[in-house]
Coordinates of N, CA and C in Angstrom, one line a residue:
M550 N 56.6 111.4 70.0 CA 58.3 111.2 70.3 C 58.9 112.5 71.3
K551 N 58.8 113.6 70.6 CA 59.3 114.9 71.3 C 58.7 114.8 72.8
T552 N 57.5 114.4 73.0 CA 56.8 114.5 74.4 C 57.9 113.4 75.2
L553 N 57.9 112.4 74.6 CA 58.6 111.3 75.5 C 60.0 111.7 75.9
V554 N 61.1 112.4 75.1 CA 62.0 112.9 75.4 C 61.9 114.1 76.3
L555 N 61.1 114.6 76.3 CA 60.9 116.0 77.2 C 60.7 115.4 78.7
R556 N 59.7 114.4 78.6 CA 59.6 113.6 80.0 C 60.7 112.9 80.6
L557 N 61.5 112.3 79.5 CA 62.4 111.5 80.3 C 63.5 112.6 80.6
A558 N 64.0 113.6 80.1 CA 64.4 114.9 80.4 C 64.4 115.4 81.9
R559 N 63.0 115.6 81.8 CA 62.4 116.0 83.2 C 62.6 115.1 84.6
L560 N 62.5 113.8 84.2 CA 62.5 112.7 85.2 C 64.0 112.6 85.7
L561 N 64.9 112.5 84.4 CA 66.4 112.5 84.9 C 66.6 113.9 85.8
A562 N 66.3 114.9 85.4 CA 66.4 116.2 86.0 C 66.1 116.2 87.5
I563 N 65.1 115.3 87.8 CA 64.5 115.4 89.0 C 65.3 114.3 89.9
F564 N 65.8 113.2 89.2 CA 66.9 112.1 89.5 C 68.2 112.8 90.2
M565 N 68.5 113.8 89.0 CA 70.0 114.5 89.5 C 69.7 115.5 90.7
M566 N 68.6 116.0 90.8 CA 68.3 117.0 92.0 C 67.9 116.1 93.3
C567 N 67.6 115.1 93.3 CA 67.3 114.4 94.3 C 68.4 113.4 94.8
G568 N 69.5 113.5 94.0 CA 70.7 112.8 94.2 C 70.2 111.3 93.8
I569 N 69.6 110.8 93.0 CA 69.2 109.7 92.8 C 70.3 108.9 91.5
Q570 N 70.8 108.2 91.5 CA 71.9 107.9 90.5 C 70.9 106.9 89.5
S571 N 71.2 107.1 88.2 CA 70.9 106.0 87.3 C 71.7 105.1 87.5
P572 N 71.4 103.9 87.0 CA 71.9 102.3 86.8 C 73.2 102.4 86.4
V573 N 73.3 103.3 85.3 CA 74.6 103.6 84.7 C 75.8 104.3 85.6
Q574 N 75.2 105.2 86.3 CA 76.0 105.9 87.1 C 76.4 105.1 88.4
A575 N 75.3 104.3 89.0 CA 75.7 103.5 89.8 C 76.8 102.5 89.8
Q576 N 76.9 101.9 88.6 CA 77.8 100.9 88.1 C 79.0 101.6 87.7
D577 N 79.1 102.8 87.4 CA 80.2 103.4 87.1 C 80.9 104.0 88.5
N578 N 80.1 104.2 89.7 CA 80.6 104.4 90.9 C 81.3 103.2 91.7
K579 N 80.4 102.3 91.3 CA 80.9 100.6 91.8 C 82.3 100.5 91.5
T580 N 82.6 100.6 90.1 CA 84.0 100.3 89.2 C 85.0 101.0 89.9
K581 N 84.5 102.5 89.7 CA 85.7 103.6 90.7 C 86.2 103.1 92.0
A582 N 85.1 102.6 92.9 CA 85.3 102.0 94.2 C 86.2 100.8 94.1
K583 N 85.8 99.8 93.3 CA 86.5 98.9 93.1 C 87.9 99.2 92.6
E584 N 88.1 99.7 91.9 CA 89.5 100.2 91.1 C 90.3 100.9 92.7
A585 N 89.6 101.7 93.3 CA 90.3 102.4 94.0 C 90.9 101.5 95.4
R586 N 90.2 100.4 95.3 CA 90.5 99.4 96.6 C 91.6 98.6 96.0
E587 N 91.6 98.2 94.8 CA 92.6 97.5 94.4 C 93.8 98.5 94.1
M588 N 93.7 99.8 93.7 CA 95.0 100.3 93.8 C 96.0 100.4 95.1
A589 N 94.7 100.7 96.3 CA 95.1 100.6 98.0 C 95.8 99.7 98.5
E590 N 95.1 98.3 97.6 CA 95.6 97.1 98.2 C 97.1 96.7 97.5
A591 N 97.4 97.1 96.1 CA 98.5 96.9 95.6 C 99.6 98.0 96.2
R592 N 99.3 99.2 96.4 CA 99.8 100.0 97.1 C 100.7 99.4 98.8
E593 N 99.6 99.2 99.4 CA 100.0 98.2 100.5 C 101.0 97.0 100.5
K594 N 100.7 96.2 99.4 CA 101.3 95.4 99.0 C 102.7 95.5 98.5
K595 N 103.0 96.6 98.0 CA 104.3 97.0 97.8 C 105.1 97.6 98.9
I596 N 104.3 98.1 99.7 CA 104.8 99.0 101.2 C 105.4 97.5 101.7
R597 N 104.7 96.4 101.5 CA 105.3 95.4 102.5 C 106.5 94.8 102.3
E598 N 106.3 94.5 100.7 CA 107.3 94.1 100.0 C 108.8 94.9 99.9
S599 N 108.5 96.3 100.2 CA 109.5 97.1 100.1 C 110.2 96.9 101.4
K600 N 109.6 96.9 102.5 CA 110.0 96.7 103.8 C 110.5 95.2 104.1
A601 N 110.2 94.2 103.7 CA 110.4 93.0 103.9 C 112.0 92.8 103.0
S602 N 112.1 93.6 102.0 CA 113.5 93.2 100.9 C 114.8 93.9 101.8
G603 N 114.2 95.1 102.8 CA 115.2 95.4 103.3 C 116.0 96.4 102.8
K604 N 116.0 96.5 101.8 CA 117.3 97.6 100.9 C 116.4 99.1 101.2
V605 N 117.5 100.1 101.5 CA 117.5 101.3 101.9 C 118.4 102.1 100.9
Y606 N 118.1 102.8 100.5 CA 119.0 104.0 99.4 C 119.6 105.1 100.3
D607 N 120.9 105.0 100.0 CA 121.6 106.5 100.9 C 121.6 107.6 99.2
V608 N 121.4 107.4 98.2 CA 122.0 108.0 97.1 C 120.5 107.6 96.3
T609 N 119.8 108.5 95.7 CA 118.6 108.1 94.5 C 118.6 109.1 93.7
D610 N 117.9 109.4 92.5 CA 117.9 110.1 91.6 C 117.2 111.5 92.4
I611 N 115.7 111.5 93.2 CA 115.2 112.2 93.5 C 115.0 111.9 95.1
R612 N 115.6 112.6 96.0 CA 115.5 112.9 97.4 C 114.4 112.7 97.7
P613 N 114.0 112.3 99.2 CA 112.7 112.5 99.8 C 112.5 113.9 100.3
F614 N 111.9 114.6 100.4 CA 111.5 115.8 100.9 C 110.3 115.9 101.8
F615 N 110.6 116.9 103.0 CA 109.5 117.3 103.6 C 108.5 118.2 103.0
P616 N 107.2 118.3 103.2 CA 106.2 118.7 102.8 C 106.6 120.2 102.5
G617 N 106.5 121.1 101.6 CA 107.0 122.3 101.4 C 108.4 122.5 101.3
G618 N 109.3 121.1 101.2 CA 110.7 121.3 100.7 C 111.6 121.6 102.1
D619 N 112.9 121.4 101.8 CA 113.7 121.9 102.8 C 113.4 123.3 103.6
A620 N 113.1 124.2 102.8 CA 112.7 125.6 103.1 C 111.6 125.5 104.3
A621 N 111.0 124.5 104.4 CA 109.7 124.4 105.1 C 110.1 123.5 106.5
L622 N 111.3 122.6 106.5 CA 111.5 121.5 107.3 C 112.2 122.4 108.9
L623 N 113.2 123.4 108.5 CA 113.6 124.2 109.5 C 112.2 125.0 110.1
P624 N 111.5 125.9 109.9 CA 110.7 126.6 110.5 C 109.6 125.5 111.2
W625 N 109.3 124.5 110.5 CA 108.5 123.2 111.2 C 108.9 122.8 112.6
I626 N 110.6 122.4 112.5 CA 111.3 122.1 113.6 C 111.3 123.3 114.6
K627 N 111.2 124.4 114.3 CA 111.5 125.4 115.2 C 110.1 125.7 115.8
A628 N 109.1 125.4 115.2 CA 107.7 125.6 115.6 C 107.1 124.4 116.7
N629 N 107.9 123.3 116.5 CA 107.4 122.2 117.3 C 108.1 121.9 118.4
I630 N 109.6 122.3 118.4 CA 110.4 121.9 119.3 C 110.2 122.2 120.8
K631 N 110.5 121.3 121.8 CA 110.5 121.6 123.1 C 111.4 121.6 124.0
Y632 N 111.9 122.5 124.1 CA 113.4 122.8 124.5 C 113.0 122.0 126.1
P633 N 114.0 121.1 126.5 CA 113.9 120.5 127.8 C 114.2 121.8 128.9
A634 N 113.2 122.0 129.9 CA 113.4 123.3 130.8 C 114.4 123.1 131.5
K635 N 115.4 121.9 132.3 CA 116.5 122.2 132.9 C 117.5 122.6 132.2
A636 N 117.6 122.3 131.0 CA 118.7 122.6 129.7 C 118.4 124.1 129.5
K637 N 117.3 124.8 129.4 CA 117.1 126.1 129.2 C 117.3 126.9 130.2
E638 N 117.0 126.3 131.6 CA 117.5 127.4 132.8 C 118.9 127.3 132.8
K639 N 119.8 126.3 132.7 CA 121.2 126.6 132.6 C 121.6 127.1 131.5
G640 N 121.1 127.3 130.4 CA 121.4 127.8 129.3 C 122.3 126.9 128.4
V641 N 122.1 125.7 128.3 CA 122.9 124.6 127.8 C 122.4 124.5 126.4
T642 N 123.0 124.4 125.4 CA 122.9 124.7 124.0 C 123.3 123.0 123.4
G643 N 122.8 122.5 122.2 CA 123.2 121.2 121.8 C 122.7 121.0 120.5
R644 N 123.3 120.0 119.8 CA 122.7 119.4 118.7 C 122.7 118.2 118.6
V645 N 121.7 117.5 118.2 CA 121.3 116.0 118.1 C 121.2 115.8 116.3
V646 N 122.1 114.7 116.1 CA 121.8 114.3 114.8 C 120.9 112.8 114.7
V647 N 119.9 113.0 113.8 CA 119.0 111.8 114.0 C 119.2 111.1 112.1
T648 N 118.8 110.2 112.4 CA 118.5 109.5 111.3 C 117.8 108.4 111.2
F649 N 116.9 108.5 110.2 CA 115.9 107.8 109.7 C 115.3 107.6 108.4
I650 N 114.3 106.1 108.4 CA 114.2 106.0 107.0 C 112.8 106.5 106.5
V651 N 112.7 107.3 105.5 CA 111.3 107.6 104.7 C 111.0 106.5 103.9
E652 N 109.7 105.8 104.6 CA 109.4 104.8 103.5 C 108.6 105.3 102.4
I653 N 108.4 104.0 101.6 CA 107.7 104.7 100.2 C 106.4 105.5 100.3
D654 N 105.6 105.3 101.4 CA 104.3 105.7 101.6 C 104.5 107.2 102.1
G655 N 106.1 107.6 102.7 CA 106.2 109.1 103.3 C 106.4 109.0 104.8
S656 N 105.9 107.6 105.4 CA 106.0 107.6 106.9 C 107.4 107.6 107.2
L657 N 107.8 107.9 108.4 CA 109.0 107.5 108.8 C 109.1 106.5 109.9
S658 N 110.7 105.8 109.7 CA 110.8 104.8 110.5 C 112.3 104.5 110.9
D659 N 112.4 103.8 111.9 CA 114.1 103.2 112.2 C 114.7 104.7 112.7
I660 N 114.1 105.4 113.5 CA 114.6 106.6 114.1 C 115.8 106.2 115.2
K661 N 117.2 107.1 114.8 CA 118.1 106.7 115.6 C 118.7 107.5 115.8
I662 N 119.3 107.9 117.0 CA 120.3 109.1 117.2 C 121.8 108.7 116.7
I663 N 122.7 109.4 116.1 CA 124.0 109.3 115.5 C 124.7 109.9 116.1
R664 N 124.4 111.1 116.6 CA 125.1 112.0 117.3 C 124.6 113.1 118.0
N665 N 125.4 113.4 119.3 CA 124.7 114.2 120.4 C 125.9 115.0 121.0
T666 N 125.5 116.4 121.2 CA 126.8 117.3 121.5 C 126.9 117.6 123.0
A667 N 125.4 117.3 123.6 CA 125.4 118.0 124.8 C 125.0 116.7 125.8
P668 N 126.5 116.5 126.4 CA 126.1 114.9 127.2 C 125.5 115.5 128.6
E669 N 125.6 116.7 128.9 CA 125.0 116.9 130.4 C 123.3 116.4 130.3
F670 N 123.1 116.5 129.0 CA 121.4 116.8 129.1 C 121.3 115.6 127.7
K671 N 122.0 114.7 127.7 CA 122.0 113.9 126.6 C 120.3 113.1 126.6
A672 N 120.1 112.5 127.5 CA 118.8 111.9 127.5 C 117.3 112.6 127.3
E673 N 117.5 113.9 127.5 CA 116.4 114.7 127.4 C 116.6 115.1 126.0
F674 N 117.5 115.8 125.5 CA 117.9 116.0 124.2 C 117.5 114.9 123.0
E675 N 117.9 114.0 123.1 CA 117.7 112.7 122.1 C 116.1 112.1 122.2
A676 N 115.6 112.4 123.6 CA 114.1 112.2 123.6 C 113.4 113.2 122.7
E677 N 113.4 114.4 123.0 CA 112.7 115.3 122.4 C 113.3 115.0 120.7
A678 N 114.3 115.1 120.2 CA 114.7 114.6 118.9 C 113.9 113.6 118.4
I679 N 113.9 112.9 118.9 CA 113.0 111.2 118.6 C 111.5 111.9 118.5
R680 N 110.9 112.4 119.5 CA 109.6 113.0 119.6 C 109.1 114.0 118.4
L681 N 110.3 114.6 118.2 CA 110.1 115.6 117.0 C 110.0 115.1 115.8
V682 N 110.6 114.0 115.3 CA 110.8 113.0 114.3 C 109.6 112.4 114.1
K683 N 109.2 111.5 115.1 CA 107.9 111.1 114.9 C 106.7 111.9 114.7
A684 N 106.6 113.1 115.3 CA 105.5 114.1 114.7 C 105.6 114.6 113.6
M685 N 106.5 114.3 112.8 CA 106.7 115.1 111.4 C 105.5 114.6 110.7
P686 N 105.0 115.3 109.9 CA 103.8 114.9 108.8 C 104.8 113.8 107.8
A687 N 104.2 113.0 106.8 CA 104.3 112.1 106.0 C 105.3 113.2 105.0
W688 N 106.5 112.8 104.1 CA 107.5 113.4 103.5 C 107.0 112.8 102.2
D689 N 107.5 113.4 101.0 CA 107.4 112.8 99.6 C 108.4 112.0 99.5
P690 N 108.2 110.8 99.1 CA 109.3 109.6 99.5 C 110.5 109.9 98.0
A691 N 111.5 109.3 98.4 CA 112.6 109.4 97.4 C 112.3 108.4 95.9
K692 N 112.7 109.0 95.0 CA 112.4 108.3 93.6 C 113.8 107.9 92.9
I693 N 113.7 106.5 92.4 CA 114.7 106.3 91.4 C 114.2 106.4 90.0
I694 N 114.8 106.8 89.0 CA 114.6 106.9 87.6 C 114.5 105.3 87.0
I695 N 113.8 104.5 86.7 CA 113.5 103.2 86.3 C 113.6 103.2 84.5
E696 N 113.1 104.2 83.9 CA 113.3 104.4 82.4 C 113.4 105.8 82.1
R697 N 114.3 106.2 81.5 CA 114.4 107.4 80.9 C 113.6 107.7 79.4
T698 N 112.8 108.3 79.5 CA 112.1 108.8 78.2 C 111.5 110.3 78.3
I699 N 110.7 110.6 77.3 CA 110.2 111.9 77.4 C 109.7 112.5 78.7
I700 N 108.9 111.3 79.5 CA 108.6 111.7 80.7 C 109.2 110.4 81.5
D701 N 110.0 110.7 82.2 CA 110.8 109.7 83.2 C 109.8 108.9 83.9
R702 N 110.1 107.4 84.0 CA 109.2 106.7 85.0 C 110.1 106.4 86.4
T703 N 109.5 106.6 87.2 CA 110.3 106.5 88.5 C 109.7 105.5 89.4
E704 N 110.2 105.2 90.6 CA 109.8 104.4 91.4 C 109.8 104.8 92.7
D705 N 109.2 104.5 93.7 CA 109.3 105.0 94.8 C 110.0 104.1 95.7
V706 N 111.1 104.4 96.4 CA 112.0 103.5 97.2 C 112.4 104.2 98.6
R707 N 112.8 103.3 99.6 CA 113.1 103.7 101.0 C 114.1 104.5 101.0
Y708 N 114.5 105.4 101.8 CA 115.9 106.0 102.1 C 116.1 106.7 103.1
R709 N 117.4 106.3 103.6 CA 117.9 106.8 105.0 C 118.3 108.4 104.7
Y710 N 117.9 109.2 105.6 CA 117.8 110.4 105.8 C 118.3 110.8 107.1
T711 N 119.3 112.1 107.0 CA 119.9 112.3 108.1 C 119.4 113.7 108.2
C712 N 119.4 114.2 109.9 CA 118.8 115.7 110.1 C 119.3 116.0 111.2
P713 N 119.8 117.0 111.5 CA 120.3 117.7 113.0 C 119.2 118.4 113.4
I714 N 119.1 118.4 114.5 CA 118.4 119.1 115.2 C 119.0 119.9 116.4
V715 N 118.9 121.4 116.5 CA 119.8 122.2 117.2 C 118.9 122.6 118.3
F716 N 119.5 122.6 119.4 CA 118.8 123.3 120.7 C 119.7 124.1 121.2
I717 N 119.0 125.6 120.7 CA 119.8 126.8 121.1 C 118.7 127.8 121.9

């Protein structure tokens, strides 16, 4: 009996070193993969339903935020903005206020310009502001608290965000 246990242990060690999975491990991996697919499908369905509902929040319990928070947003904008060459030559500065929706998956949509203080280079500044917002990484979505307990239960929601982009 002892010899049999040792042989099985050696065989199991060889399987593990070779990357061969036992039937139990293989079944467990299939189950995990299936669960991951189901979760992804449920998330996609929720995103589609959220967009279809058309509801967009302006006030939530937890606002959406750029990866790294507000402290990381300004340096990211400064590092990625491309000042229009003609405006830079003439020394023109301006401020463009952009509004967009942070979706429940963190993507940005419905990008619109709501204000531009540089009428001389309006098209160039607005095009750069839109390009900049489209280039942003995914945000952490806004959340509303749906149940207050020891650990609050939240739900991700769509949120309209307004962001100034300054050309100086």
